[in-house]
Amino acid sequence: MHEGFLVYANSKYLKWAVALSVASIAAYIFYEPIDEHNGGTVLGYILGTVGVLLIFWLTWLGIRKRQYGAHFRLTGWVSAHVYLGLSLIVVATLHTGFQFDWNLHTLAYALMIIVIVSGIFGIYAYARFPRLVSENRRGVSMDDLLTQIGDLDRECRQLAISLPDEVSSLILKSCEETIIGGSIFRILSGKASNCPSDAAFTQLRTLISTVDQEHALSTRKLLVLTGKKCGLLGTVRRDIQLKALMDIWLRVHVPVTIALLVALTVHIISVFYYW
């Protein structure tokens, strides 16, 4: 779908966005304010009005597009949302006259940039990550992956029963203390530092040359099984990481959009109050 909205209707909304940006830049260049460019000039008010209308309209589109089932209609909403949203960078920046300070309009501008950047990341995420998820799983479902890990744990436990404590303790710790998921930072990293299963695999490689001959074959089998488990754990963690990355941008995009609307409303009220 990402390719569809990027070129929807012969890139109609891209052309609109470019036209709006070029018109805004031309107006900024040729308009001569009495003092200097800022949001309080005639052009500043015009660009500010255009920017506010765009923001509220695009927010409405973000809600409205979820109510349409037809592919072409949904693609059109998304295309407008993306391209006209990007044009806001030009319109809003020229509205400020490149004047920023510790004030409300700068806060609104910063929130707008965060919304746009998070939206850009969202486009990238939905364009790239679904394919990576498919490649990572190689046609195996998450339930099947977890089932395979559970089966390996049971097989490892059975083999470890008759082995020395130094080996069986590694397997027991691997089976009971391995964690999938965890904190948001751990999930987004896709890695698990100090993973008991990784530690067991590393130590088994060392122990395999020191165990008694009668335990060597079982220890070697444990090494192979633990290696398979570590590979499956890596696949599962990568899957969770990719899905989290596809989801987290919305957890920024939506709340910051709400904050932006509040900041804009207060900004507009204050402008009319002090006018």
Coordinates of C-alpha atoms in Angstrom, one line a residue:
M1 CA 0.0 0.0 0.0
H2 CA 2.9 2.4 0.7
E3 CA 3.8 2.4 -3.1
G4 CA 0.1 3.1 -3.8
F5 CA -0.2 6.2 -1.7
L6 CA 3.2 7.6 -2.9
V7 CA 2.0 7.7 -6.5
Y8 CA -1.7 7.9 -5.9
A9 CA -3.6 9.6 -8.8
N10 CA -0.4 10.3 -10.7
S11 CA 1.1 11.9 -7.5
K12 CA -1.7 14.4 -7.3
Y13 CA -1.2 15.4 -3.6
L14 CA 2.6 15.5 -4.1
K15 CA 2.0 18.2 -6.8
W16 CA -0.4 20.0 -4.5
A17 CA 2.2 20.0 -1.8
V18 CA 5.0 21.2 -4.1
A19 CA 2.7 24.0 -5.5
L20 CA 1.8 25.1 -2.0
S21 CA 5.5 25.1 -0.9
V22 CA 6.7 27.0 -4.0
A23 CA 3.9 29.6 -3.6
S24 CA 4.7 30.1 0.0
I25 CA 8.4 30.5 -0.7
A26 CA 7.7 33.0 -3.6
A27 CA 5.4 35.0 -1.4
Y28 CA 8.0 35.1 1.4
I29 CA 10.7 36.3 -1.1
F30 CA 8.6 39.0 -2.7
Y31 CA 6.7 40.3 0.3
E32 CA 8.3 43.3 1.9
P33 CA 7.2 43.7 5.6
I34 CA 7.5 47.0 7.3
D35 CA 10.0 45.7 9.9
E36 CA 11.0 42.1 9.4
H37 CA 9.4 38.7 8.6
N38 CA 7.5 37.2 11.5
G39 CA 4.1 35.7 12.3
G40 CA 2.6 39.1 13.0
T41 CA 2.9 40.4 9.4
V42 CA 0.1 40.2 6.8
L43 CA 1.9 37.3 5.1
G44 CA 2.6 35.8 8.5
Y45 CA -1.1 35.7 9.3
I46 CA -1.9 34.3 5.9
L47 CA 0.7 31.5 6.2
G48 CA -0.3 30.9 9.8
T49 CA -4.0 30.5 8.8
V50 CA -3.0 28.1 6.0
G51 CA -0.9 26.1 8.3
V52 CA -3.6 25.9 11.0
L53 CA -6.2 24.9 8.5
L54 CA -3.9 22.2 7.1
I55 CA -3.1 20.8 10.6
F56 CA -6.7 20.6 11.6
W57 CA -7.7 19.2 8.2
L58 CA -4.9 16.6 8.2
T59 CA -5.9 15.6 11.7
W60 CA -9.4 15.1 10.5
L61 CA -8.1 13.1 7.6
G62 CA -6.2 10.9 10.0
I63 CA -9.4 10.0 11.7
R64 CA -11.6 10.0 8.6
K65 CA -9.4 7.6 6.6
R66 CA -10.1 4.8 9.1
Q67 CA -13.8 4.9 8.2
Y68 CA -13.4 4.0 4.6
G69 CA -13.0 0.4 3.4
A70 CA -12.3 1.0 -0.3
H71 CA -8.6 0.7 -1.1
F72 CA -8.5 3.6 -3.5
R73 CA -10.3 5.9 -1.1
L74 CA -8.0 5.0 1.8
T75 CA -4.9 5.4 -0.4
G76 CA -6.1 8.9 -1.3
W77 CA -6.5 9.9 2.3
V78 CA -3.1 8.6 3.2
S79 CA -1.5 10.3 0.2
A80 CA -3.0 13.7 1.1
H81 CA -2.1 13.2 4.8
V82 CA 1.6 12.5 4.0
Y83 CA 2.4 15.0 1.2
L84 CA 0.4 18.0 2.6
G85 CA 1.8 17.2 6.0
L86 CA 5.3 17.5 4.7
S87 CA 4.4 20.8 3.1
L88 CA 3.7 22.1 6.6
I89 CA 7.4 22.3 7.2
V90 CA 7.7 25.0 4.6
V91 CA 4.5 26.9 5.4
A92 CA 5.0 26.9 9.2
T93 CA 8.7 27.8 9.0
L94 CA 8.0 30.8 6.8
H95 CA 5.1 31.8 9.1
T96 CA 7.6 32.1 11.9
G97 CA 9.9 34.2 9.8
F98 CA 12.7 32.0 11.3
Q99 CA 12.2 33.6 14.7
F100 CA 12.2 31.2 17.5
D101 CA 12.3 31.8 21.3
W102 CA 11.0 30.2 24.5
N103 CA 7.4 30.9 23.7
L104 CA 4.2 29.2 22.8
H105 CA 4.5 29.5 19.0
T106 CA 7.9 27.8 19.1
L107 CA 6.5 25.0 21.3
A108 CA 3.7 24.5 18.7
Y109 CA 6.3 24.5 15.9
A110 CA 8.5 21.9 17.8
L111 CA 5.4 19.7 18.4
M112 CA 4.6 19.9 14.7
I113 CA 8.1 18.8 13.7
I114 CA 7.9 15.9 16.1
V115 CA 4.5 14.9 14.5
I116 CA 5.9 15.1 11.0
V117 CA 9.1 13.2 11.8
S118 CA 7.2 10.5 13.6
G119 CA 5.0 10.2 10.6
I120 CA 7.9 9.9 8.2
F121 CA 9.2 7.1 10.4
G122 CA 5.8 5.5 10.2
I123 CA 5.9 5.5 6.4
Y124 CA 9.4 3.9 6.5
A125 CA 8.3 1.4 9.1
Y126 CA 5.2 0.2 7.1
A127 CA 7.2 0.2 3.8
R128 CA 10.1 -1.9 5.1
F129 CA 9.4 -3.8 8.3
P130 CA 6.6 -6.1 7.1
R131 CA 9.0 -7.6 4.5
L132 CA 11.7 -8.0 7.2
V133 CA 9.1 -9.7 9.5
S134 CA 8.3 -12.2 6.7
E135 CA 12.0 -12.8 5.9
N136 CA 12.8 -13.2 9.6
R137 CA 10.1 -15.8 10.3
R138 CA 10.7 -17.7 7.0
G139 CA 7.0 -18.8 6.9
V140 CA 6.8 -20.0 10.5
S141 CA 4.2 -18.5 12.8
M142 CA 5.1 -17.1 16.2
D143 CA 3.1 -19.9 17.9
D144 CA 5.2 -22.5 16.1
L145 CA 8.4 -20.8 17.0
L146 CA 7.5 -20.7 20.7
T147 CA 6.4 -24.4 20.5
Q148 CA 9.7 -25.3 19.0
I149 CA 11.5 -23.5 21.9
G150 CA 9.4 -25.4 24.4
D151 CA 10.1 -28.7 22.8
L152 CA 13.8 -28.0 22.8
D153 CA 13.6 -27.1 26.5
R154 CA 11.9 -30.4 27.3
E155 CA 14.5 -32.4 25.3
C156 CA 17.4 -30.6 27.0
R157 CA 16.0 -31.3 30.4
Q158 CA 15.7 -35.0 29.7
L159 CA 19.3 -35.2 28.4
A160 CA 20.6 -33.1 31.3
I161 CA 19.2 -35.4 34.0
S162 CA 22.0 -37.9 33.8
L163 CA 24.8 -35.3 33.3
P164 CA 27.1 -33.7 35.8
D165 CA 25.8 -30.8 37.9
E166 CA 27.9 -28.2 36.1
V167 CA 26.1 -29.2 32.8
S168 CA 22.6 -29.8 34.2
S169 CA 22.7 -26.5 36.1
L170 CA 23.3 -24.6 32.9
I171 CA 20.4 -26.3 31.2
L172 CA 18.1 -25.7 34.2
K173 CA 19.0 -22.0 34.2
S174 CA 18.5 -21.8 30.5
C175 CA 15.0 -23.3 30.7
E176 CA 13.8 -21.4 33.7
E177 CA 15.4 -18.0 33.4
T178 CA 15.4 -17.2 29.7
I179 CA 13.2 -14.1 29.1
I180 CA 11.5 -13.1 25.9
G181 CA 10.5 -9.5 25.8
G182 CA 11.0 -7.3 28.8
S183 CA 11.4 -3.5 29.0
I184 CA 10.6 -1.4 26.0
F185 CA 14.4 -0.6 25.5
R186 CA 15.2 -4.3 25.6
I187 CA 12.5 -5.1 23.1
L188 CA 13.5 -2.3 20.7
S189 CA 17.2 -3.4 20.9
G190 CA 16.2 -6.9 19.7
K191 CA 18.9 -8.3 22.0
A192 CA 19.0 -9.8 25.4
S193 CA 22.2 -9.2 27.4
N194 CA 23.2 -11.9 29.8
C195 CA 20.7 -14.4 28.3
P196 CA 21.0 -17.7 30.2
S197 CA 20.5 -19.7 26.9
D198 CA 23.4 -17.8 25.2
A199 CA 25.5 -18.3 28.3
A200 CA 24.7 -22.0 28.4
F201 CA 25.7 -22.4 24.8
T202 CA 29.0 -20.6 25.3
Q203 CA 29.9 -22.6 28.4
L204 CA 28.8 -25.9 26.9
R205 CA 31.3 -25.3 24.1
T206 CA 34.0 -25.2 26.7
L207 CA 32.8 -28.0 28.8
I208 CA 32.4 -30.4 25.9
S209 CA 36.2 -31.0 25.9
T210 CA 36.4 -31.6 29.7
V211 CA 33.4 -33.9 30.5
D212 CA 33.9 -37.6 31.0
Q213 CA 33.8 -39.8 27.9
E214 CA 30.5 -41.4 29.0
H215 CA 28.8 -37.9 29.0
A216 CA 30.5 -36.5 25.9
L217 CA 27.8 -37.6 23.4
S218 CA 24.9 -36.3 25.5
T219 CA 26.8 -33.0 26.2
R220 CA 27.4 -32.7 22.4
K221 CA 23.7 -33.2 21.8
L222 CA 22.9 -30.5 24.4
L223 CA 25.2 -28.1 22.6
V224 CA 23.4 -28.7 19.3
L225 CA 19.9 -28.3 20.9
T226 CA 20.9 -25.2 22.9
G227 CA 22.4 -23.7 19.7
K228 CA 19.1 -24.3 17.9
K229 CA 17.2 -22.7 20.8
C230 CA 19.4 -19.6 20.7
G231 CA 18.7 -19.3 17.0
L232 CA 15.0 -19.5 17.6
L233 CA 15.2 -17.0 20.4
G234 CA 17.0 -14.6 18.1
T235 CA 14.2 -15.0 15.5
V236 CA 11.4 -14.4 18.1
R237 CA 13.2 -11.4 19.6
R238 CA 13.7 -9.9 16.1
D239 CA 10.0 -10.4 15.3
I240 CA 9.0 -8.7 18.5
Q241 CA 11.4 -5.8 17.8
L242 CA 10.1 -5.2 14.3
K243 CA 6.5 -5.2 15.4
A244 CA 7.3 -2.8 18.3
L245 CA 9.0 -0.5 15.8
M246 CA 5.9 -0.6 13.6
D247 CA 3.8 0.3 16.6
I248 CA 5.8 2.8 18.6
W249 CA 5.7 5.6 16.1
L250 CA 1.9 5.9 16.5
R251 CA 2.5 6.1 20.3
V252 CA 4.4 9.3 19.6
H253 CA 2.4 10.5 16.6
V254 CA -1.1 10.5 18.1
P255 CA -0.4 12.0 21.6
V256 CA 1.9 14.7 20.2
T257 CA -0.7 15.5 17.6
I258 CA -3.2 16.1 20.4
A259 CA -0.7 18.2 22.3
L260 CA -0.1 20.2 19.0
L261 CA -3.8 20.9 18.6
V262 CA -4.0 22.1 22.2
A263 CA -0.9 24.3 21.8
L264 CA -2.3 25.7 18.5
T265 CA -5.6 26.5 20.1
V266 CA -4.0 28.4 22.9
H267 CA -1.7 30.1 20.5
I268 CA -4.6 31.3 18.3
I269 CA -6.6 32.5 21.3
S270 CA -3.6 34.4 22.6
V271 CA -3.0 36.0 19.2
F272 CA -6.6 37.3 19.0
Y273 CA -6.5 38.4 22.7
Y274 CA -3.4 40.5 22.3
W275 CA -4.3 41.7 18.8

